[in-house]
Structure formats: structure tokens, C-alpha cells
Short mmCIF file of C-alpha atoms in Angstrom, two decimals:
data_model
loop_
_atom_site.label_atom_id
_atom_site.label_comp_id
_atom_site.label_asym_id
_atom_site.label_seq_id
_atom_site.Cartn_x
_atom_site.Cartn_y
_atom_site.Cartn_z
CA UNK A 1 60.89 -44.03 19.87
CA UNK A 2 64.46 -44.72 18.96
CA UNK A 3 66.08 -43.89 15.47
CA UNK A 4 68.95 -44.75 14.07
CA UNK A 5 71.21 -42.87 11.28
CA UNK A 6 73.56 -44.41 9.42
CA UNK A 7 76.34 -43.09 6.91
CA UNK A 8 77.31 -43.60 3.98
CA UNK A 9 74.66 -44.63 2.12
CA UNK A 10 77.22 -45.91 -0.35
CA UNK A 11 81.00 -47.00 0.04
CA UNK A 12 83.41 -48.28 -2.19
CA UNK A 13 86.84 -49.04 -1.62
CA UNK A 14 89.72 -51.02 -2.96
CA UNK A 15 90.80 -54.19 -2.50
CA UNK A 16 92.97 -54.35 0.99
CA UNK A 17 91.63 -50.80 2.40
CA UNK A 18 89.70 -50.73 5.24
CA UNK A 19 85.91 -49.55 5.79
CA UNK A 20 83.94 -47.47 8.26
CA UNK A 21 80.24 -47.45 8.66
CA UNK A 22 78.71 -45.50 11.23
CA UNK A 23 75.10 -45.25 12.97
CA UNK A 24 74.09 -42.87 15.40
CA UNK A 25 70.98 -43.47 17.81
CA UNK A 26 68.61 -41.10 19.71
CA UNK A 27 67.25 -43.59 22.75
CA UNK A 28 70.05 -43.88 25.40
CA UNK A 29 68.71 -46.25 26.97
CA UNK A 30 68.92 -48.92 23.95
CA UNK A 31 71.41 -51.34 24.89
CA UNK A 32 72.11 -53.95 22.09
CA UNK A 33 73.39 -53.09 18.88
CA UNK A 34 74.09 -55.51 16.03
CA UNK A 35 75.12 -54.88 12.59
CA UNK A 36 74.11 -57.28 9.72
CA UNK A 37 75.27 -58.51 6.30
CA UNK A 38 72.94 -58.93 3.19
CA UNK A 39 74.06 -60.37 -0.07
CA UNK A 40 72.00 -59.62 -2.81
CA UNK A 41 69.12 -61.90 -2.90
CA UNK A 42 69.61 -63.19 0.81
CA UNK A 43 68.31 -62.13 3.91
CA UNK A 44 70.55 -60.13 5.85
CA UNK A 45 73.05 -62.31 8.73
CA UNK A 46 74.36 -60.87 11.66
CA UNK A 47 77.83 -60.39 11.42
CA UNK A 48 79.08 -58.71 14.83
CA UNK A 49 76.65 -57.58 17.64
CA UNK A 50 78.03 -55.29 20.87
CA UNK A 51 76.36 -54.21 24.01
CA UNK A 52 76.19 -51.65 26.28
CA UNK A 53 78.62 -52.30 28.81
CA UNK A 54 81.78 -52.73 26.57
CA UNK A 55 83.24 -50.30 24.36
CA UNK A 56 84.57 -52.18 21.22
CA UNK A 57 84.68 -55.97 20.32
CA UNK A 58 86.55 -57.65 17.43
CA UNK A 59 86.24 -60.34 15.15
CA UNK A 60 89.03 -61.22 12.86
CA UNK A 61 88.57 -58.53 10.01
CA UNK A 62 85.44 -57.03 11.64
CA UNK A 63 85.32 -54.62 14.37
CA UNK A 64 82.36 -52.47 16.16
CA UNK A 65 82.90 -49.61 18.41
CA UNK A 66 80.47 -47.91 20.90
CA UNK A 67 80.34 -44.22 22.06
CA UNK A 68 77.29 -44.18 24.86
CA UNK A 69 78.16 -40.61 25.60
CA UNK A 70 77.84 -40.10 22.09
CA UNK A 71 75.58 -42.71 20.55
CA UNK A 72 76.82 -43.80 18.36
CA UNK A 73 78.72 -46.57 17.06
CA UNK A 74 80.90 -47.97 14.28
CA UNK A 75 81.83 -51.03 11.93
CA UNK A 76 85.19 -51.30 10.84
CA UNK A 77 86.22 -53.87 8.19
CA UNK A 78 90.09 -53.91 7.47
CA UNK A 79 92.01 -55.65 4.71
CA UNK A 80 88.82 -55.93 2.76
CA UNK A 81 88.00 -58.57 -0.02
CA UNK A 82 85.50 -58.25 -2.92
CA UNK A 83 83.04 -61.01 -0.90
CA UNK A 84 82.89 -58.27 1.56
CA UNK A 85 80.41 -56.56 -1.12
CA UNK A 86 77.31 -56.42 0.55
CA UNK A 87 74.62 -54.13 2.17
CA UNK A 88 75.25 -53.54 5.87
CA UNK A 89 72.94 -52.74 7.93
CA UNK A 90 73.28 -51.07 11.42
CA UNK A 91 70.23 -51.77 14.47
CA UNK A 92 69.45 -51.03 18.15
CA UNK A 93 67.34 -51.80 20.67
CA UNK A 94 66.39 -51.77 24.14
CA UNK A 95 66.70 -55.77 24.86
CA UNK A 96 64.59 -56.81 27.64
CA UNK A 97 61.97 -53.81 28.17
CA UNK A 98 59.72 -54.82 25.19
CA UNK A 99 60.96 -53.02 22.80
CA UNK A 100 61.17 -52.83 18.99
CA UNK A 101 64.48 -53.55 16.65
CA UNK A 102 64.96 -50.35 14.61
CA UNK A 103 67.81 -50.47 11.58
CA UNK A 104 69.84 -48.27 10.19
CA UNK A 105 68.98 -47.48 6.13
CA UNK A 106 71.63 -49.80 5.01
CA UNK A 107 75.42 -49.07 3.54
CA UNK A 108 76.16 -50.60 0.01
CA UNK A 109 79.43 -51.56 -0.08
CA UNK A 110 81.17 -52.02 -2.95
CA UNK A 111 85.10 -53.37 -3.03
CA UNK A 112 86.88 -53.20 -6.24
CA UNK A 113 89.63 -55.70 -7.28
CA UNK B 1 68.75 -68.72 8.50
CA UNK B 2 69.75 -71.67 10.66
CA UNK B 3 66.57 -72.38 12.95
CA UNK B 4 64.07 -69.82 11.07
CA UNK B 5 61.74 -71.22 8.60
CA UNK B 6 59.25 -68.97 6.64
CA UNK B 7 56.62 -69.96 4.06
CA UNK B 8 56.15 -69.53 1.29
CA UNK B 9 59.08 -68.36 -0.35
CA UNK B 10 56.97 -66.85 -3.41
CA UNK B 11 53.54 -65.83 -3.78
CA UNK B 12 51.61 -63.63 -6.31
CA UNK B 13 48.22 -62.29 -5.41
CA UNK B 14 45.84 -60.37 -7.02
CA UNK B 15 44.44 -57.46 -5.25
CA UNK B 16 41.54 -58.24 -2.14
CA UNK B 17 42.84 -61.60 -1.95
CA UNK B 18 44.31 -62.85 1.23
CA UNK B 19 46.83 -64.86 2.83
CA UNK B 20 48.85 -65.82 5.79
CA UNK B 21 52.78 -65.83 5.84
CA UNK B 22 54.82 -68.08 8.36
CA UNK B 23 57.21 -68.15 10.53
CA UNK B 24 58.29 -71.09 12.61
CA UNK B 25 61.94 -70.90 15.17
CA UNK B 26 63.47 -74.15 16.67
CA UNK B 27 65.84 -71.94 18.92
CA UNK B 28 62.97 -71.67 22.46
CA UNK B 29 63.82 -67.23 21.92
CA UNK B 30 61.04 -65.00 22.74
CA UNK B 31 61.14 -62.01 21.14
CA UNK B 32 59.79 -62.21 16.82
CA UNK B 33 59.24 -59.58 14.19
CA UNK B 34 57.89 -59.02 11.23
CA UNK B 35 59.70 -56.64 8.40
CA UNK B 36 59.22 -55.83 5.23
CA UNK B 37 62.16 -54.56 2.91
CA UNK B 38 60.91 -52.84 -0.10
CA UNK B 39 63.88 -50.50 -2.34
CA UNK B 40 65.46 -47.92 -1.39
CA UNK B 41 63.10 -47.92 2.53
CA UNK B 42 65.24 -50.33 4.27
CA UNK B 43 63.62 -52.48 6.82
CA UNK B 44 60.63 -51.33 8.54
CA UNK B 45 58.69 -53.01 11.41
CA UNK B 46 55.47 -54.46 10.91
CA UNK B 47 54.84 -56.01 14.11
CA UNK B 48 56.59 -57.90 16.65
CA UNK B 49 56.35 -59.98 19.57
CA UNK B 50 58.20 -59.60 22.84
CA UNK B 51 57.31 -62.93 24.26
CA UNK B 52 54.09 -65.71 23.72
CA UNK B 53 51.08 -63.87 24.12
CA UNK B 54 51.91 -60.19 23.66
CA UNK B 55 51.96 -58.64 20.00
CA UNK B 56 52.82 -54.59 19.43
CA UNK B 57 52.80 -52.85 16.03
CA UNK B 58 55.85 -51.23 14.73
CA UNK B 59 56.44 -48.76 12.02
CA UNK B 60 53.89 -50.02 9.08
CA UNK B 61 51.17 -51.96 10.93
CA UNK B 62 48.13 -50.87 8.78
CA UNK B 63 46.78 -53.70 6.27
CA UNK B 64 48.41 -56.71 8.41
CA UNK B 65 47.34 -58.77 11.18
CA UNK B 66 49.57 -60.63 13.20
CA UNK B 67 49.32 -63.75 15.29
CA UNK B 68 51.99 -65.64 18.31
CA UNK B 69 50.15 -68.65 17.80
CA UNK B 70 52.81 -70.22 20.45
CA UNK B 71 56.35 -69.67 20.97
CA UNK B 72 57.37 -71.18 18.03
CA UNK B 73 55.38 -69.18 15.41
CA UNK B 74 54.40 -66.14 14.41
CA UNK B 75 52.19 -65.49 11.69
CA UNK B 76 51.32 -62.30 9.11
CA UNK B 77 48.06 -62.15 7.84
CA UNK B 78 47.02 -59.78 4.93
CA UNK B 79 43.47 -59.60 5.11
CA UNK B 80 42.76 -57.97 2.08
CA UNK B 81 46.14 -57.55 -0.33
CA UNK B 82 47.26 -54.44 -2.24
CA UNK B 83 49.15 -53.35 -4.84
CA UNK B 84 51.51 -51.07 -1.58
CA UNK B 85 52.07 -54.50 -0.32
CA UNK B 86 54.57 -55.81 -2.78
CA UNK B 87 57.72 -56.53 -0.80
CA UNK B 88 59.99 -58.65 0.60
CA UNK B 89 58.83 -60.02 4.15
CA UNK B 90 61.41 -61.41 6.60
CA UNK B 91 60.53 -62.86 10.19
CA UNK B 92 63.36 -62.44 12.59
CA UNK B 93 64.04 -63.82 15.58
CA UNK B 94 65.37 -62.22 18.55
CA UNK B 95 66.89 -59.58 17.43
CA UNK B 96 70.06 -62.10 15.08
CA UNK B 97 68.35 -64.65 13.43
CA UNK B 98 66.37 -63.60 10.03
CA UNK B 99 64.05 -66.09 7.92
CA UNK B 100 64.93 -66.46 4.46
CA UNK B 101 62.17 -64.17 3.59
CA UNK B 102 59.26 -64.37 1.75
CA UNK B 103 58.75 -62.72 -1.45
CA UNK B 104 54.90 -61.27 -2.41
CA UNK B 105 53.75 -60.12 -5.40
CA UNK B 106 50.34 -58.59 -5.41
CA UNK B 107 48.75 -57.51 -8.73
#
């Protein structure tokens, strides 16, 4: 079945830097790959979600890459804020063939002001 | 959590009781799971369902029962509770949507 790595386990940054989280999978076939937010005490929210056939998408301050060849794939937050403080977590899955969601362990992510 | 509802929010149990958690979506997806997130293990499947009428186990099936009454729910049943299954349960719905999770105690 699939598994997915993802690194760091812990990131802090300041204020205004940007920050990378990456996951790696091991199913090539998976084709969906989402990336979620939790705040502490909430259930986690997708944030930005990208599929197989494109390479990066963007959403104002958030970004997520894909590397098929390489599996693996990336979430890039630029000009950060402290409400970007969070734990994100990083999933894939094979939509469509009956398949199971698998996450990442989860990146705390701490932004100091 | 827009669309997801789960009940009950909070339980305690003592150990060998049992109880059902809920999950109920208003969005007409197909695909549901069941995870629990417990410290410092992330999220691991307990079951999920593909579409109405199939159910497969995931990761941490043992101790739970699971039913897809219909499309719209998509219950957990702990038949006999234990101490291991302290956690944090969240139903999720096709693959974005999570409930606002559940939060069991057993003693």
C-alpha cells in the first residue's frame, strides 16, 4: 500500500520568511494529493489540494509542487504570519480505484513575531 | 467542517462498554473514512468507505465496526471499549472535508 514521508517534523521560522514542507510517496499510481491545516484543538482543513496531471498550483501565499518522476511533492508558504502556526499535514491517494487516504505524520509549524 | 456533522463531540466510557459514533455529510460524495488521531501517531485509518454499500479496513481496524448505513452516514461502532481506544476520532469526507471530531475517553 502507499506511504507517505513527510519532513520536518518541526519548523519554525520568522515572521515574513517563507516555509517548505515536503512529502514523498511510494504508490505511483496515487493521483490526488492534498495538504491540510490543523489548529490546535480543530480538525484539520484542507488548505491546497493538486493532482496528477499538473505540476504546481498556487494560492495567494500557498503553493504545492509535484515531482511524479520523483514522488514527491511540496508546500510552500511565503511571507508567513504567526496565524500560519499550525500542524500541516501532507496525504495521497489513488482517487477513483477504491482506495484509502494515507497522511503524512504532520509538520508543526511554528512562526515567531 | 461545513457539511460534516459528527456526534458526540465528548464521551467518557468505562472499559467493555460500548457505543456508536456518527457521521452524517449533506454534500451527495461517496467516498467516507474513519481516523483516529492520537499524539505523536498522526492520523491513521480505521475504515473507510468508497461508495454506499462497500466498507474496507485501513490501518487500525481491530476493536471497531463500521457501518454505510446510506450515503449520508457512516457510523463507528466500538463493541467493547478499551483503555488503547482513547483518541480523537474524525470522519472525513471524500478525501477534503473533516468532521469536527469526536473526542473519547475510555477509563
Amino acid at each position: 500500500g502507499e506511504n507517505v514521508e513527510q519532513h520536518p517534523s518541526t519548523l519554525s521560522v520568522q515572521e515574513g520568511d517563507s516555509a517548505v514542507i515536503k512529502c514523498t510517496y511510494s504508490d505511483s499510481a496515487s493521483n490526488y494529493f492534498p495538504w491540510y491545516k490543523q489548529e490546535l484543538g480543530k480538525g484539520p482543513q484542507l488548505i491546497i489540494d493538486i493532482r496528477s496531471n499538473v505540476g504546481e498550483k498556487k494560492d495567494q501565499r500557498i503553493a504545492v509542487t509535484l515531482n511524479k518522476t520523483a514522488k514527491h511533492f511540496s508546500l510552500h508558504i511565503t511571507e508567513t504570519q504567526p496565524e500560519d502556526s499550525a500542524v500541516y499535514f501532507c496525504a495521497a491517494i489513488k482517487v477513483f480505484d477504491r482506495d484509502e487516504l494515507v497522511f503524512g505524520a504532520g509538520t508543526i509549524l511554528r512562526v515567531k513575531s | 467542517n461545513a457539511g460534516v456533522t459528527q456526534t458526540p463531540k465528548f464521551q467518557v466510557l468505562k472499559t467493555g462498554q460500548s457505543m456508536t459514533l456518527q457521521c452524517a455529510q449533506d454534500m451527495n460524495h461517496n467516498s467516507m473514512y474513519w481516523y483516529r488521531q492520537d499524539p505523536g501517531m498522526g492520523l491513521r485509518l480505521i475504515y473507510y468507505s468508497a461508495s454506499e454499500g462497500t466498507t474496507d479496513k485501513g490501518e487500525v481496524p481491530n476493536g471497531y465496526n463500521v457501518s454505510r448505513l446510506n450515503k449520508r452516514e457512516f457510523s463507528l461502532r466500538l463493541e467493547s471499549a478499551a483503555p488503547s481506544q482513547t483518541s480523537v476520532y474524525f470522519c472525513v469526507i471524500n478525501e477534503q472535508f473533516f468532521g469536527p471530531g469526536t473526542r473519547l475517553t475510555v477509563l
